[in-house]
Tab-separated table of C-alpha atoms and ligand atoms in Angstrom:
chain	number	residue	atom	x	y	z
A	1	UNK	CA	39.992	248.994	241.040
A	2	UNK	CA	43.501	249.507	242.306
A	3	UNK	CA	45.688	252.217	241.241
A	4	UNK	CA	49.379	252.775	240.522
A	5	UNK	CA	50.887	254.468	243.177
A	6	UNK	CA	52.983	256.593	241.003
A	7	UNK	CA	50.887	257.342	237.812
A	8	UNK	CA	47.459	256.775	239.378
A	9	UNK	CA	46.302	254.629	236.421
A	10	UNK	CA	43.478	252.370	237.274
A	11	UNK	CA	44.392	248.690	236.229
A	12	UNK	CA	43.503	245.127	237.329
A	13	UNK	CA	47.117	244.004	236.543
A	14	UNK	CA	48.958	245.675	239.266
A	15	UNK	CA	52.091	244.382	240.845
A	16	UNK	CA	52.919	244.783	244.588
A	17	UNK	CA	56.416	246.060	245.316
A	18	UNK	CA	58.236	243.299	247.493
A	19	UNK	CA	60.128	246.300	249.295
A	20	UNK	CA	57.460	248.854	250.085
A	21	UNK	CA	54.328	246.748	249.478
A	22	UNK	CA	52.630	249.484	247.291
A	23	UNK	CA	50.823	248.594	244.162
A	24	UNK	CA	52.472	249.786	240.658
A	25	UNK	CA	51.745	249.156	237.027
A	26	UNK	CA	54.380	247.394	234.963
A	27	UNK	CA	56.009	250.674	234.163
A	28	UNK	CA	56.442	251.776	237.562
A	29	UNK	CA	57.087	248.280	239.502
A	30	UNK	CA	60.769	248.585	239.199
A	31	UNK	CA	62.242	249.766	242.571
A	32	UNK	CA	64.776	252.477	242.109
A	33	UNK	CA	66.977	254.569	244.539
A	34	UNK	CA	65.812	257.927	242.731
A	35	UNK	CA	62.844	259.295	241.192
A	36	UNK	CA	64.474	260.033	238.012
A	37	UNK	CA	65.181	256.625	236.737
A	38	UNK	CA	62.735	254.118	235.342
A	39	UNK	CA	60.291	252.827	237.979
A	40	UNK	CA	59.437	254.153	241.385
A	41	UNK	CA	61.418	255.707	244.177
A	42	UNK	CA	61.153	253.046	246.650
A	43	UNK	CA	62.178	253.472	250.399
A	44	UNK	CA	62.247	249.922	251.110
A	45	UNK	CA	64.699	249.201	248.350
A	46	UNK	CA	66.802	252.115	249.336
A	47	UNK	CA	66.996	250.714	252.790
A	48	UNK	CA	67.889	247.405	251.567
A	49	UNK	CA	70.550	248.633	249.056
A	50	UNK	CA	72.138	250.729	251.818
A	51	UNK	CA	72.284	247.733	254.079
A	52	UNK	CA	73.846	245.589	251.344
A	53	UNK	CA	76.368	248.418	250.831
A	54	UNK	CA	77.229	248.165	254.387
A	55	UNK	CA	77.669	244.570	254.159
A	56	UNK	CA	79.808	244.677	251.203
A	57	UNK	CA	83.109	244.921	252.946
A	58	UNK	CA	82.163	241.933	255.003
A	59	UNK	CA	80.869	240.012	251.969
A	60	UNK	CA	84.325	240.557	250.210
A	61	UNK	CA	86.237	238.961	252.843
A	62	UNK	CA	84.791	235.206	252.076
A	63	UNK	CA	85.402	236.106	248.556
A	64	UNK	CA	89.107	236.376	248.963
A	65	UNK	CA	89.612	232.606	249.862
A	66	UNK	CA	87.508	231.698	247.046
A	67	UNK	CA	89.483	233.629	244.561
A	68	UNK	CA	92.947	232.126	245.717
A	69	UNK	CA	92.226	228.611	244.453
A	70	UNK	CA	91.374	230.225	241.167
A	71	UNK	CA	94.740	231.961	241.171
A	72	UNK	CA	96.600	228.602	242.152
A	73	UNK	CA	94.641	227.002	239.227
A	74	UNK	CA	95.877	229.680	237.045
A	75	UNK	CA	99.496	229.407	238.138
A	76	UNK	CA	99.399	225.590	237.668
A	77	UNK	CA	97.948	226.361	234.121
A	78	UNK	CA	101.053	228.486	233.657
A	79	UNK	CA	103.236	226.046	234.883
A	80	UNK	CA	101.631	223.465	232.668
A	81	UNK	CA	102.079	225.648	229.760
A	82	UNK	CA	105.807	226.537	230.583
A	83	UNK	CA	106.428	222.616	230.818
A	84	UNK	CA	104.933	222.219	227.420
A	85	UNK	CA	106.986	225.140	226.180
A	86	UNK	CA	110.105	223.487	227.484
A	87	UNK	CA	109.266	220.082	226.002
A	88	UNK	CA	108.723	221.965	222.515
A	89	UNK	CA	112.069	223.654	222.896
A	90	UNK	CA	113.983	220.763	223.986
A	91	UNK	CA	112.328	218.917	220.901
A	92	UNK	CA	113.326	221.661	218.422
A	93	UNK	CA	116.969	221.690	219.792
A	94	UNK	CA	117.087	217.928	219.593
A	95	UNK	CA	115.782	218.067	216.051
A	96	UNK	CA	118.408	220.519	215.213
A	97	UNK	CA	121.154	218.656	216.749
A	98	UNK	CA	119.856	215.596	214.907
A	99	UNK	CA	119.898	217.432	211.548
A	100	UNK	CA	123.440	218.660	212.256
A	101	UNK	CA	124.603	215.189	213.114
A	102	UNK	CA	122.850	213.787	209.611
A	103	UNK	CA	124.668	216.677	207.783
A	104	UNK	CA	128.009	215.826	209.454
A	105	UNK	CA	127.593	212.087	208.352
B	201	LIG	ZN1	52.400	253.551	236.964
B	202	LIG	ZN1	58.778	249.968	246.275
């Protein structure tokens, strides 16, 4: 029977960590970067996390153009809102003028 690498509990329902390949029980299968958090301190996971952190500045670059169209969409929404507001203001002004004209008559 296999044992959990961390708590040494014998169980048939052990999970293999995809990062380090060791077997753990359900309480210790979560790979973590330090031994104090829930799960097990996983060297493979730490390596992958560090590699991802190194890639982060590179991965941020393609995100910038993708965020630009959303800004354009937002600005077009603001323009549409502005246009709508202008139409409403013109409508109110027109209504006030009409009311004044009617009073004068
Ligand atoms: Zn365990
Ligand atoms: Zn692991």
